[in-house]
Amino acid sequence: MKATTIHAPFDIRLSDVPEPTLLAPTDAIVRVTASCICGSDLWPYRGENPITEGSRIGHEFVGIVEEVGSSVSSVKPGDFVIAPFMYSDNTCPHCQNGIQSACSTGGFWGGHDHDGGLVDGGQGEIVRVPLADGTLVATPEVPDESLVASLLSLSDVMGTGWHAAVAAQVSEGDTVVVVGDGAVGLSGVLAAHRMGAARVVAMSRHAARQTIAREFGATDVIAERGEEGIAAALELTKGVGADAVLECVGTDQAMKTAIAVARPGATVGYVGVPHGIELPLRDMFVRNVGLAGGIAPVREYLPQLRDDVLSGAINPGLVFDLEIPLSEVAEGYAAMHERRAIKTMLRP
Amino acid sequence: MKATTIHAPFDIRLSDVPEPTLLAPTDAIVRVTASCICGSDLWPYRGENPITEGSRIGHEFVGIVEEVGSSVSSVKPGDFVIAPFMYSDNTCPHCQNGIQSACSTGGFWGGHDHDGGLVDGGQGEIVRVPLADGTLVATPEVPDESLVASLLSLSDVMGTGWHAAVAAQVSEGDTVVVVGDGAVGLSGVLAAHRMGAARVVAMSRHAARQTIAREFGATDVIAERGEEGIAAALELTKGVGADAVLECVGTDQAMKTAIAVARPGATVGYVGVPHGIELPLRDMFVRNVGLAGGIAPVREYLPQLRDDVLSGAINPGLVFDLEIPLSEVAEGYAAMHERRAIKTMLRP
């Protein structure tokens, strides 16, 4: 079968690899309907993360179950399933506490599982799914093609934006500021809106992304950054600050902006992987601004978000602005790297 | 009248100062029944904070209202009142959000109010209270002498320990670790117990403080510090970590311990003023360990904690292990500085 492999910075290939088979009774084999490229896939692509030459890549996919191990009971061949960006047993204490991203036996796609078996990446034709019962979430029936993009977004970006809003403790009637207009930030806007925020302020200076933010429920858009962006957000909140802030970038400037626009007592929900952040802890202490978040436990939110997509309550698939065949995966990476695309969907 | 003044490191005096008078219609004049010395008073005492020679000091007191300004309606002469360690209007947006410690017109005792008037310190005979309606909380009647210590503790340490538990989101049935066995840490133990924690682990290596911790509801005591303390706490929780952690010290070691013993998804509630803390942000992100807290909005919790003291549900006054006359205030500072006392009560 074909699967995406990475060989060096800017060297992404679609390669012939062995077709996966069931290795454990808890495994499932899933034929990919659609996968996509994540902002975090660009780190190794750009050479910012170490690369194991020829390793698999991709961690977001939906597909049809082809085969299940003997102990798998929650999905069956023919089911349409959504895979979170990490697999998990959903039974260990951390999973039971709703933090499946810290699962004791879980892990990332494209690596090796706890028994040493190769775990396929998501950007391929077929994927062996470890711990299938604890990982996959099925839809009641194979969904209409028009819903595939939104269901695929639940694999990562929508679940991650949702986590930012959960961590920030967004409540009905809140004024929420979202820092970051990538696919996760836009999903955070949608999450805050869905949770009943009265005002959702998107910080974005890209026209196309501003448009999606407004479609997702943003009531205000701030194009300025840094001190000017902070001043604009504070002015919008009459100097008080926001009730909840979502930090969806991970840079020092984004975090400092998020903390500065939070009102005393507010929480910054952060899901951007921290890069070079120096927290202004004294200021946070004086103003009681909290910080919560981390690697999103997407599996925890999947059942609810799946139902929201199926009912039409949310349409997070709007973040995909480029759809190409899996065979052109290298162009998909280039388009995202060059910011020609917010998020690229791949169809095997 | 007499009031405590600070002149230089280790130079605390009881001085003759002018008797306060009403300066604004929102003021009250309170004759102090009891006041006390705070761990934070030791910073200027030790020369770690700058000192304005001759300035007033002390921010915790209870007393009897002697006189009120024309617009004060919630307290009247003869009332027994508890003063939080900051005064506040209790009407601005931050107060309405429950963060009275960030009040737009509030401030600290011993400084100057927003009109430029001198604000007395708490360690004196009489105090002018700005914004009396938003600051003072009265008891229904003058309480029995046996309750004075517990009511006084609500001025700061008990309200601050409570804030740590609120910030850490302590819930019924939780396993809670409390880092720090000063008066605030011990109050945090009591708060977690009162909130229904099933297991409260006090990190303390002082026998007298361990005893109070157990009286306050600690089910376990860990005497080790650093890596050994972390290992002991993790062992107690079967390797999972605590559901909530209270950081009541403010040092780098205390914070690193608190974060290390938190389970994925837990929040560290911190109330120790941060000194030289470097947060392990990547670890916090990977394990979804949040951080919340800051300067405690004691005023927010006072009505509830007052009722809990009056009903006998809590007895936080146990933290006072030294009671001396106000005239011996210098000895009170020395006793706390030399760790001969956990907390010193002063009686004018």
XYZ file of C-alpha atoms in Angstrom:
696
model
C 0.000 0.000 0.000
C 0.974 3.664 -0.197
C 1.857 5.766 2.835
C 3.522 9.131 3.368
C 7.106 9.076 4.580
C 9.519 11.830 5.486
C 13.180 11.564 4.549
C 14.753 14.939 5.192
C 13.617 18.541 5.565
C 11.246 19.370 2.691
C 11.481 15.772 1.428
C 8.019 14.207 1.733
C 7.218 11.138 -0.401
C 4.387 8.750 -1.018
C 6.075 5.369 -0.605
C 5.228 1.724 -1.055
C 5.061 0.116 2.397
C 3.868 -3.276 3.670
C 0.144 -3.545 4.195
C -0.585 -3.635 7.938
C -2.061 -6.695 9.633
C -3.598 -7.273 13.039
C -0.769 -7.619 15.567
C -2.846 -7.773 18.756
C -6.430 -8.789 19.591
C -7.083 -5.131 20.481
C -6.112 -3.884 16.993
C -8.279 -2.768 14.111
C -7.376 -2.242 10.474
C -8.869 0.909 8.972
C -8.950 1.910 5.292
C -8.494 5.668 5.219
C -11.292 7.748 3.693
C -9.548 11.035 4.280
C -6.532 12.312 6.168
C -4.866 15.672 6.475
C -1.740 17.631 7.238
C -1.279 19.275 10.611
C 0.606 22.429 11.476
C 2.720 20.233 13.730
C 3.701 18.055 10.736
C 5.475 21.150 9.440
C 8.007 21.079 12.279
C 9.870 18.035 10.960
C 9.078 19.196 7.413
C 10.975 22.399 8.106
C 13.727 20.545 9.903
C 12.795 22.069 13.269
C 12.248 18.584 14.745
C 14.629 15.649 14.286
C 13.698 13.308 11.429
C 14.082 9.533 11.320
C 14.660 9.000 7.607
C 11.811 7.154 5.985
C 9.492 7.286 8.991
C 5.728 7.495 8.658
C 3.915 10.771 9.224
C 0.371 12.040 9.753
C -1.933 11.642 12.736
C -5.397 12.689 11.564
C -7.703 10.375 9.658
C -11.177 8.967 9.241
C -11.956 5.722 7.501
C -13.799 2.457 7.234
C -12.979 -0.470 9.521
C -11.807 -3.466 7.474
C -10.925 -5.952 10.187
C -10.845 -6.088 13.998
C -8.973 -8.192 16.540
C -10.793 -10.770 18.619
C -11.212 -8.565 21.666
C -12.480 -5.455 19.878
C -16.150 -4.853 20.637
C -16.984 -1.201 20.004
C -16.332 -1.078 16.251
C -16.855 -3.620 13.490
C -15.947 -4.001 9.820
C -17.852 -1.492 7.719
C -18.042 1.155 10.437
C -17.002 4.703 9.622
C -14.616 5.767 12.370
C -12.819 8.889 13.541
C -9.306 8.469 14.970
C -7.984 10.981 17.514
C -4.408 12.191 16.985
C -3.237 9.810 19.708
C -4.375 6.286 20.463
C -5.377 5.389 24.013
C -6.855 2.543 26.037
C -9.544 4.793 27.558
C -9.458 2.687 30.731
C -6.320 3.733 32.658
C -6.632 6.292 35.473
C -5.550 9.175 33.242
C -8.111 8.243 30.584
C -10.762 7.866 33.261
C -9.878 11.377 34.396
C -10.506 12.580 30.844
C -6.872 13.095 29.860
C -6.513 10.381 27.218
C -3.508 12.236 25.825
C -1.638 11.048 28.937
C -2.826 7.432 28.582
C -0.498 4.939 30.263
C -0.479 2.627 27.235
C -1.300 5.097 24.463
C 0.939 6.920 22.043
C 1.370 8.766 18.797
C 0.755 7.603 15.226
C 3.842 6.918 13.169
C 5.894 5.524 16.028
C 5.882 2.182 17.818
C 3.316 0.837 20.248
C 4.076 -0.542 23.732
C 4.628 -4.017 22.234
C 7.174 -2.641 19.773
C 4.952 -2.910 16.715
C 5.101 -0.228 14.026
C 2.169 2.156 14.257
C 1.213 3.498 10.858
C 0.961 7.198 10.160
C -2.381 8.691 9.227
C -1.364 9.936 5.762
C -1.665 6.567 4.066
C -4.128 4.137 2.556
C -4.513 1.744 5.484
C -3.739 2.092 9.179
C -3.335 -0.472 11.940
C -5.047 1.039 14.995
C -3.792 -0.199 18.370
C -6.249 -0.229 21.281
C -9.134 0.173 18.851
C -11.875 0.176 21.504
C -10.214 2.982 23.422
C -9.234 4.962 20.363
C -11.807 4.908 17.585
C -15.225 6.523 17.660
C -17.753 5.344 15.071
C -20.650 7.143 13.478
C -24.055 5.403 13.555
C -23.872 4.970 9.776
C -21.465 5.840 6.999
C -21.911 9.624 6.764
C -22.697 11.647 3.707
C -19.628 12.837 1.802
C -20.494 16.415 2.764
C -19.751 15.621 6.415
C -16.357 13.980 5.925
C -14.341 17.206 6.262
C -16.011 18.176 9.522
C -15.655 14.667 10.965
C -11.993 14.616 9.929
C -11.390 17.924 11.691
C -12.418 16.247 14.955
C -9.269 14.120 14.745
C -7.234 17.060 15.892
C -7.909 20.727 15.242
C -11.534 20.889 16.351
C -10.881 18.713 19.392
C -7.855 20.842 20.190
C -9.729 24.124 19.835
C -12.468 22.620 21.997
C -9.879 21.686 24.612
C -8.605 25.260 24.674
C -12.128 26.464 25.396
C -12.692 23.777 28.058
C -9.361 24.619 29.698
C -10.191 28.332 29.621
C -13.510 27.486 31.313
C -15.615 29.277 28.709
C -19.122 29.777 30.049
C -22.374 31.034 28.610
C -22.399 34.789 28.202
C -18.614 35.136 28.372
C -16.456 37.488 26.393
C -13.740 35.278 24.897
C -10.574 36.303 23.066
C -8.922 33.777 20.738
C -5.240 34.338 19.951
C -4.220 32.573 16.746
C -6.061 32.187 13.442
C -4.683 28.857 12.290
C -7.030 25.895 11.998
C -6.878 25.368 15.787
C -7.550 29.010 16.612
C -10.475 29.085 14.192
C -11.782 25.879 15.792
C -11.411 27.596 19.177
C -13.649 30.400 17.937
C -16.238 27.808 16.927
C -15.902 26.042 20.300
C -16.369 29.241 22.291
C -19.389 30.162 20.185
C -20.882 26.688 20.611
C -20.375 26.925 24.389
C -22.516 30.033 24.465
C -19.976 32.833 24.626
C -21.756 36.137 24.060
C -18.769 37.749 22.413
C -15.942 35.988 20.623
C -13.004 38.144 19.587
C -10.749 36.605 16.943
C -7.243 38.028 16.668
C -6.476 37.612 12.973
C -4.946 39.704 10.244
C -5.656 37.405 7.286
C -8.820 38.217 5.359
C -9.626 34.601 4.458
C -9.209 33.492 8.066
C -11.230 36.436 9.368
C -14.051 35.290 7.091
C -13.992 31.767 8.531
C -13.753 33.169 12.060
C -16.928 35.171 11.473
C -18.647 32.117 9.991
C -17.627 30.257 13.157
C -19.216 32.877 15.384
C -16.608 35.582 15.936
C -18.376 38.818 16.814
C -15.233 40.943 16.588
C -11.927 40.712 14.764
C -8.694 42.388 15.870
C -6.063 42.613 13.159
C -3.382 44.271 15.294
C -0.697 42.280 17.092
C 1.496 42.830 20.146
C 0.852 45.937 22.245
C -1.602 47.323 19.703
C -3.586 44.097 19.699
C -3.661 44.062 23.488
C -4.864 47.660 23.602
C -7.600 46.899 21.083
C -8.821 43.884 23.056
C -8.844 45.818 26.316
C -10.751 48.642 24.668
C -13.352 46.160 23.407
C -13.827 44.972 26.999
C -13.956 48.491 28.487
C -10.595 47.959 30.135
C -11.756 44.923 32.117
C -10.289 42.145 29.972
C -11.790 38.921 28.667
C -13.558 36.297 30.786
C -11.652 33.540 29.011
C -8.760 33.512 26.552
C -7.679 30.791 24.119
C -3.982 30.718 23.198
C -3.667 28.678 20.014
C -0.183 29.515 18.761
C 2.515 28.626 21.291
C 4.876 31.565 20.836
C 5.981 33.970 23.533
C 4.186 36.874 21.899
C 0.923 34.950 21.593
C 1.074 33.848 25.230
C 1.936 37.314 26.510
C -0.954 38.730 24.492
C -3.313 36.085 25.863
C -2.346 36.803 29.466
C -2.472 40.568 29.011
C -6.035 40.543 27.652
C -7.371 38.204 30.363
C -9.377 39.862 33.114
C -8.445 39.206 36.740
C -9.664 35.723 37.597
C -9.750 34.529 33.986
C -7.993 31.444 32.678
C -5.875 31.240 29.546
C -6.536 27.895 27.851
C -3.416 27.057 25.839
C -2.986 24.379 23.219
C -0.176 25.754 21.095
C 2.934 23.712 21.848
C 5.067 26.142 23.912
C 8.099 27.486 22.066
C 10.357 29.852 23.995
C 7.639 31.127 26.312
C 8.590 33.139 29.391
C 5.518 33.498 31.556
C 4.954 36.816 33.360
C 4.262 34.945 36.595
C 4.195 37.981 38.891
C 1.596 39.670 36.713
C -0.415 36.450 36.577
C -0.238 36.201 40.371
C -1.246 39.805 40.995
C -4.210 39.540 38.611
C -5.144 35.918 39.347
C -4.818 34.908 35.699
C -4.632 31.122 35.448
C -3.140 28.886 32.786
C -4.549 25.504 31.786
C -4.388 23.217 28.806
C -1.866 21.087 27.008
C -1.976 18.208 24.556
C -5.675 17.867 23.859
C -7.459 14.692 24.985
C -9.398 14.652 21.743
C -10.812 11.189 22.459
C -12.672 12.635 25.448
C -14.577 15.111 23.297
C -15.101 12.956 20.181
C -18.532 11.485 20.968
C -20.027 14.895 21.727
C -18.371 16.654 18.804
C -19.344 13.831 16.437
C -22.968 14.297 17.466
C -22.648 18.067 16.996
C -21.336 17.557 13.470
C -24.000 14.995 12.579
C -26.760 17.275 13.871
C -25.364 20.229 11.942
C -24.709 22.228 15.123
C -21.107 22.785 14.069
C -19.335 22.687 10.724
C -15.646 22.697 11.620
C -14.653 21.273 8.216
C -14.612 24.833 6.866
C -10.972 25.011 8.000
C -10.011 22.832 5.018
C -9.308 25.127 2.107
C -7.320 22.677 -0.026
C -8.225 19.111 -0.999
C -5.793 17.048 -3.070
C -5.118 13.375 -3.804
C -2.788 11.544 -1.443
C -0.433 11.124 -4.397
C 0.214 14.891 -4.250
C 0.952 14.925 -0.553
C 4.265 16.728 -1.078
C 2.417 19.645 -2.688
C 0.022 19.631 0.304
C 2.951 20.186 2.652
C 4.381 22.905 0.451
C 1.041 24.710 0.284
C 0.724 24.785 4.066
C 4.358 25.683 4.596
C 4.010 28.597 2.189
C 0.726 29.581 3.846
C -1.178 29.098 0.600
C -3.498 26.788 2.546
C -4.846 26.870 6.104
C -5.302 23.115 6.152
C -4.916 20.456 3.493
C -7.128 17.386 3.154
C -5.695 14.275 1.470
C -7.874 11.737 -0.307
C -6.309 8.321 -0.992
C -3.058 56.093 69.760
C -0.484 53.348 69.369
C 0.338 51.690 66.069
C 3.150 49.490 64.818
C 5.726 51.131 62.588
C 8.766 49.783 60.783
C 11.953 51.807 60.609
C 14.653 49.535 59.270
C 15.304 45.812 58.973
C 14.592 44.201 62.352
C 13.455 47.555 63.753
C 9.764 47.280 64.620
C 8.281 49.765 67.115
C 4.984 50.570 68.744
C 4.680 54.302 68.092
C 2.375 57.160 69.046
C 0.463 58.219 65.931
C -2.504 60.533 65.340
C -5.896 58.950 65.976
C -7.654 58.401 62.655
C -10.824 60.256 61.707
C -13.385 59.768 58.985
C -11.983 61.194 55.763
C -14.732 60.111 53.370
C -18.420 59.242 53.729
C -17.512 55.654 52.809
C -15.064 55.292 55.731
C -15.487 53.514 59.051
C -13.394 53.771 62.192
C -12.696 50.404 63.829
C -11.178 49.797 67.258
C -9.000 46.707 66.915
C -9.901 43.693 69.059
C -7.060 41.567 67.736
C -4.523 41.731 64.944
C -1.643 39.527 63.898
C 1.647 39.227 62.062
C 1.802 37.736 58.593
C 4.585 35.774 56.984
C 4.634 38.530 54.351
C 5.314 41.140 57.084
C 8.623 39.357 57.540
C 9.847 40.403 54.092
C 10.334 44.074 55.020
C 11.296 42.952 58.542
C 14.176 40.969 57.057
C 15.053 43.764 54.667
C 13.989 41.712 51.645
C 11.449 44.384 50.665
C 12.175 48.128 50.620
C 11.146 49.972 53.790
C 9.718 53.480 54.060
C 11.066 54.488 57.456
C 8.312 54.919 59.994
C 5.554 53.474 57.820
C 2.625 51.543 59.247
C 2.495 47.768 58.998
C 0.006 44.946 59.485
C -2.995 43.968 57.362
C -5.017 41.491 59.430
C -7.464 42.604 62.107
C -10.873 42.221 63.636
C -12.535 44.840 65.797
C -15.540 46.879 66.834
C -16.912 49.640 64.632
C -16.753 52.987 66.458
C -17.998 55.363 63.792
C -19.144 55.227 60.179
C -19.337 57.758 57.354
C -22.693 59.023 56.124
C -22.907 56.631 53.172
C -21.958 53.430 55.019
C -24.940 51.106 55.349
C -23.710 47.556 55.924
C -21.996 48.037 59.291
C -22.806 50.262 62.254
C -21.141 51.322 65.517
C -20.907 48.400 67.901
C -20.616 45.757 65.171
C -17.821 43.192 65.354
C -16.167 43.174 61.955
C -13.555 41.181 60.067
C -11.272 43.089 57.690
C -9.734 41.318 54.682
C -6.055 41.969 54.023
C -7.010 44.410 51.278
C -9.845 46.915 51.170
C -12.161 46.945 48.153
C -15.345 48.582 46.889
C -16.978 45.237 46.090
C -18.845 46.867 43.207
C -16.323 47.293 40.360
C -16.225 44.678 37.570
C -13.286 42.817 39.147
C -15.051 42.634 42.516
C -18.242 41.506 40.809
C -16.176 38.755 39.199
C -15.067 37.683 42.666
C -11.518 39.029 42.460
C -11.715 41.801 45.066
C -7.933 41.677 45.345
C -7.874 43.371 41.919
C -10.463 46.002 42.897
C -10.207 49.169 40.776
C -10.384 51.451 43.828
C -9.074 49.109 46.523
C -5.633 48.739 48.007
C -3.435 47.590 50.839
C -3.430 48.601 54.492
C -0.585 50.831 55.591
C -0.395 52.777 52.330
C -2.507 55.563 50.888
C -5.999 55.345 49.441
C -7.064 56.638 46.029
C -7.807 60.067 47.538
C -4.297 60.268 49.000
C -5.368 59.684 52.605
C -3.171 57.618 54.920
C -4.532 54.111 55.398
C -3.668 52.743 58.824
C -1.922 49.433 59.277
C -3.704 46.628 61.061
C -1.261 46.275 63.934
C -2.555 49.239 65.916
C -5.319 50.307 68.242
C -7.632 52.008 65.783
C -7.946 51.778 61.999
C -9.641 53.976 59.448
C -11.261 51.620 56.950
C -11.804 53.033 53.450
C -14.741 51.687 51.433
C -16.215 50.149 54.570
C -19.277 48.643 52.868
C -17.153 46.818 50.348
C -14.482 45.787 52.802
C -15.821 44.848 56.231
C -17.902 41.801 57.047
C -19.790 41.862 60.356
C -20.860 39.013 62.591
C -24.528 38.939 63.668
C -23.454 39.698 67.240
C -20.212 40.286 69.088
C -18.715 36.783 69.159
C -17.491 34.857 72.140
C -13.819 35.436 72.956
C -13.124 31.804 72.039
C -13.974 32.558 68.407
C -11.799 35.647 67.977
C -8.711 33.732 66.810
C -10.619 31.840 64.137
C -12.409 34.967 62.917
C -9.092 36.831 62.833
C -7.543 34.068 60.724
C -10.165 34.802 58.053
C -8.494 38.177 57.471
C -5.767 36.458 55.534
C -4.400 32.966 56.087
C -7.656 31.015 56.099
C -9.047 33.020 53.193
C -5.782 32.514 51.351
C -5.671 28.769 52.012
C -9.285 28.628 50.877
C -8.376 30.477 47.683
C -5.643 27.938 46.967
C -8.218 25.159 47.241
C -10.744 27.035 45.092
C -8.075 27.752 42.468
C -6.995 24.097 42.505
C -10.646 23.145 41.954
C -10.763 20.777 44.925
C -13.842 18.556 44.658
C -15.512 16.036 46.908
C -13.630 12.755 47.024
C -10.382 14.228 45.689
C -6.874 13.344 46.749
C -5.222 16.678 47.532
C -1.571 17.443 48.232
C -0.702 20.618 50.154
C 2.851 21.924 49.751
C 3.832 24.187 52.646
C 3.095 23.925 56.349
C 3.010 27.584 57.310
C -0.254 29.098 58.499
C -1.503 29.346 54.912
C -0.580 25.759 54.052
C -2.267 24.495 57.204
C -5.333 26.571 56.314
C -5.207 24.979 52.865
C -5.378 21.554 54.511
C -8.460 22.677 56.424
C -10.017 24.134 53.269
C -9.481 20.946 51.258
C -10.927 18.860 54.101
C -13.930 21.186 54.407
C -14.518 20.922 50.644
C -14.852 17.161 50.970
C -11.467 15.894 49.840
C -11.217 12.192 50.660
C -7.494 12.318 51.195
C -5.431 15.348 52.198
C -1.674 14.934 52.125
C 0.253 17.556 54.105
C 3.921 18.006 53.196
C 5.470 19.006 56.528
C 8.525 18.081 58.514
C 7.752 20.021 61.701
C 6.085 17.978 64.411
C 3.973 20.828 65.779
C 2.720 21.704 62.313
C 2.032 18.077 61.454
C -0.163 17.927 64.546
C -2.211 20.923 63.439
C -2.388 19.535 59.899
C -3.906 16.329 61.264
C -6.340 18.312 63.416
C -7.309 20.181 60.244
C -8.054 16.944 58.393
C -4.780 15.762 56.891
C -4.976 12.005 56.336
C -1.297 11.649 55.434
C 1.864 13.561 56.198
C 5.010 13.535 54.058
C 8.109 14.799 55.836
C 10.485 14.449 52.885
C 11.235 17.312 50.506
C 12.405 17.636 46.915
C 12.711 14.435 44.860
C 12.084 12.247 47.909
C 8.926 14.143 48.761
C 7.707 13.868 45.175
C 8.381 10.121 45.151
C 6.492 9.681 48.423
C 3.467 11.609 47.137
C 3.396 9.647 43.893
C 3.655 6.392 45.807
C 0.699 7.424 47.981
C -1.336 7.965 44.811
C -0.222 4.710 43.134
C 1.815 6.636 40.617
C -1.162 8.606 39.303
C -0.640 11.902 41.138
C -3.013 14.128 43.078
C -6.344 15.415 41.787
C -5.547 18.890 43.123
C -2.426 20.480 44.582
C -2.101 23.567 46.784
C 1.207 25.452 46.557
C 1.460 27.636 49.659
C 5.115 28.650 49.745
C 6.174 30.514 46.606
C 9.657 29.093 46.111
C 10.910 27.292 43.028
C 11.280 24.007 44.900
C 7.752 24.182 46.296
C 6.274 24.935 42.881
C 8.247 22.197 41.135
C 7.124 19.740 43.817
C 3.510 20.835 43.420
C 3.571 20.403 39.641
C 5.382 17.057 39.815
C 2.825 15.501 42.186
C -0.193 16.722 40.180
C -1.892 14.104 38.041
C -2.530 14.831 34.370
C -5.445 17.248 34.202
C -4.990 18.535 37.755
C -4.606 22.179 38.691
C -2.018 23.603 41.053
C -3.627 26.354 43.134
C -0.849 28.728 44.176
C -0.982 31.492 46.744
C 2.639 31.766 47.817
C 4.029 34.982 46.320
C 6.330 33.700 43.545
C 10.021 34.092 44.287
C 12.453 32.934 41.591
C 10.110 30.350 40.104
C 10.917 28.798 36.731
C 7.903 26.856 35.558
C 8.452 23.528 33.749
C 6.033 24.596 31.027
C 6.731 21.731 28.625
C 6.004 19.171 31.356
C 2.856 21.069 32.336
C 1.757 21.071 28.691
C 2.439 17.384 28.117
C 0.567 16.400 31.287
C -2.134 19.087 31.148
C -1.255 20.403 34.606
C -2.803 23.840 35.084
C -1.830 26.717 37.328
C -4.302 29.088 38.968
C -4.344 31.391 41.941
C -2.729 34.595 43.062
C -3.454 37.268 45.634
C -6.469 35.861 47.432
C -9.779 37.709 47.141
C -10.438 37.100 50.814
C -13.465 39.409 50.808
C -15.214 37.031 48.424
C -14.986 34.122 50.852
C -15.522 36.001 54.135
C -19.297 35.607 54.527
C -19.134 31.839 53.990
C -16.058 31.320 56.146
C -17.497 33.537 58.911
C -20.591 31.326 58.982
C -18.407 28.205 59.044
C -16.490 29.555 62.039
C -19.645 30.604 63.887
C -21.233 27.197 63.313
C -18.114 25.405 64.484
C -17.601 23.725 61.123
C -14.014 25.019 60.995
C -11.586 26.211 63.651
C -8.792 27.875 61.685
C -7.626 29.863 64.735
C -5.508 26.857 65.730
C -2.759 28.333 63.559
C -2.094 30.926 66.265
C 0.432 29.484 68.650
C 1.569 32.741 70.246
C -0.570 35.516 71.718
C 1.101 38.631 73.109
C 0.157 42.235 73.904
C 0.514 44.767 71.102
C 3.158 46.485 73.245
C 5.418 43.485 72.629
C 4.939 43.499 68.868
C 8.700 43.519 68.235
C 9.020 40.214 70.087
C 6.132 38.840 67.991
C 8.109 39.563 64.829
C 11.243 38.014 66.278
C 9.372 34.865 67.319
C 8.015 34.355 63.805
C 11.300 35.241 62.134
C 13.117 32.700 64.300
C 10.344 30.150 63.623
C 9.509 29.927 67.336
C 5.922 30.712 66.357
C 3.762 29.728 63.381
C 1.611 32.825 63.757
C 1.473 35.559 66.374
C -1.712 37.234 67.597
C -1.484 40.767 68.989
C -3.958 42.102 71.528
C -4.084 45.897 71.970
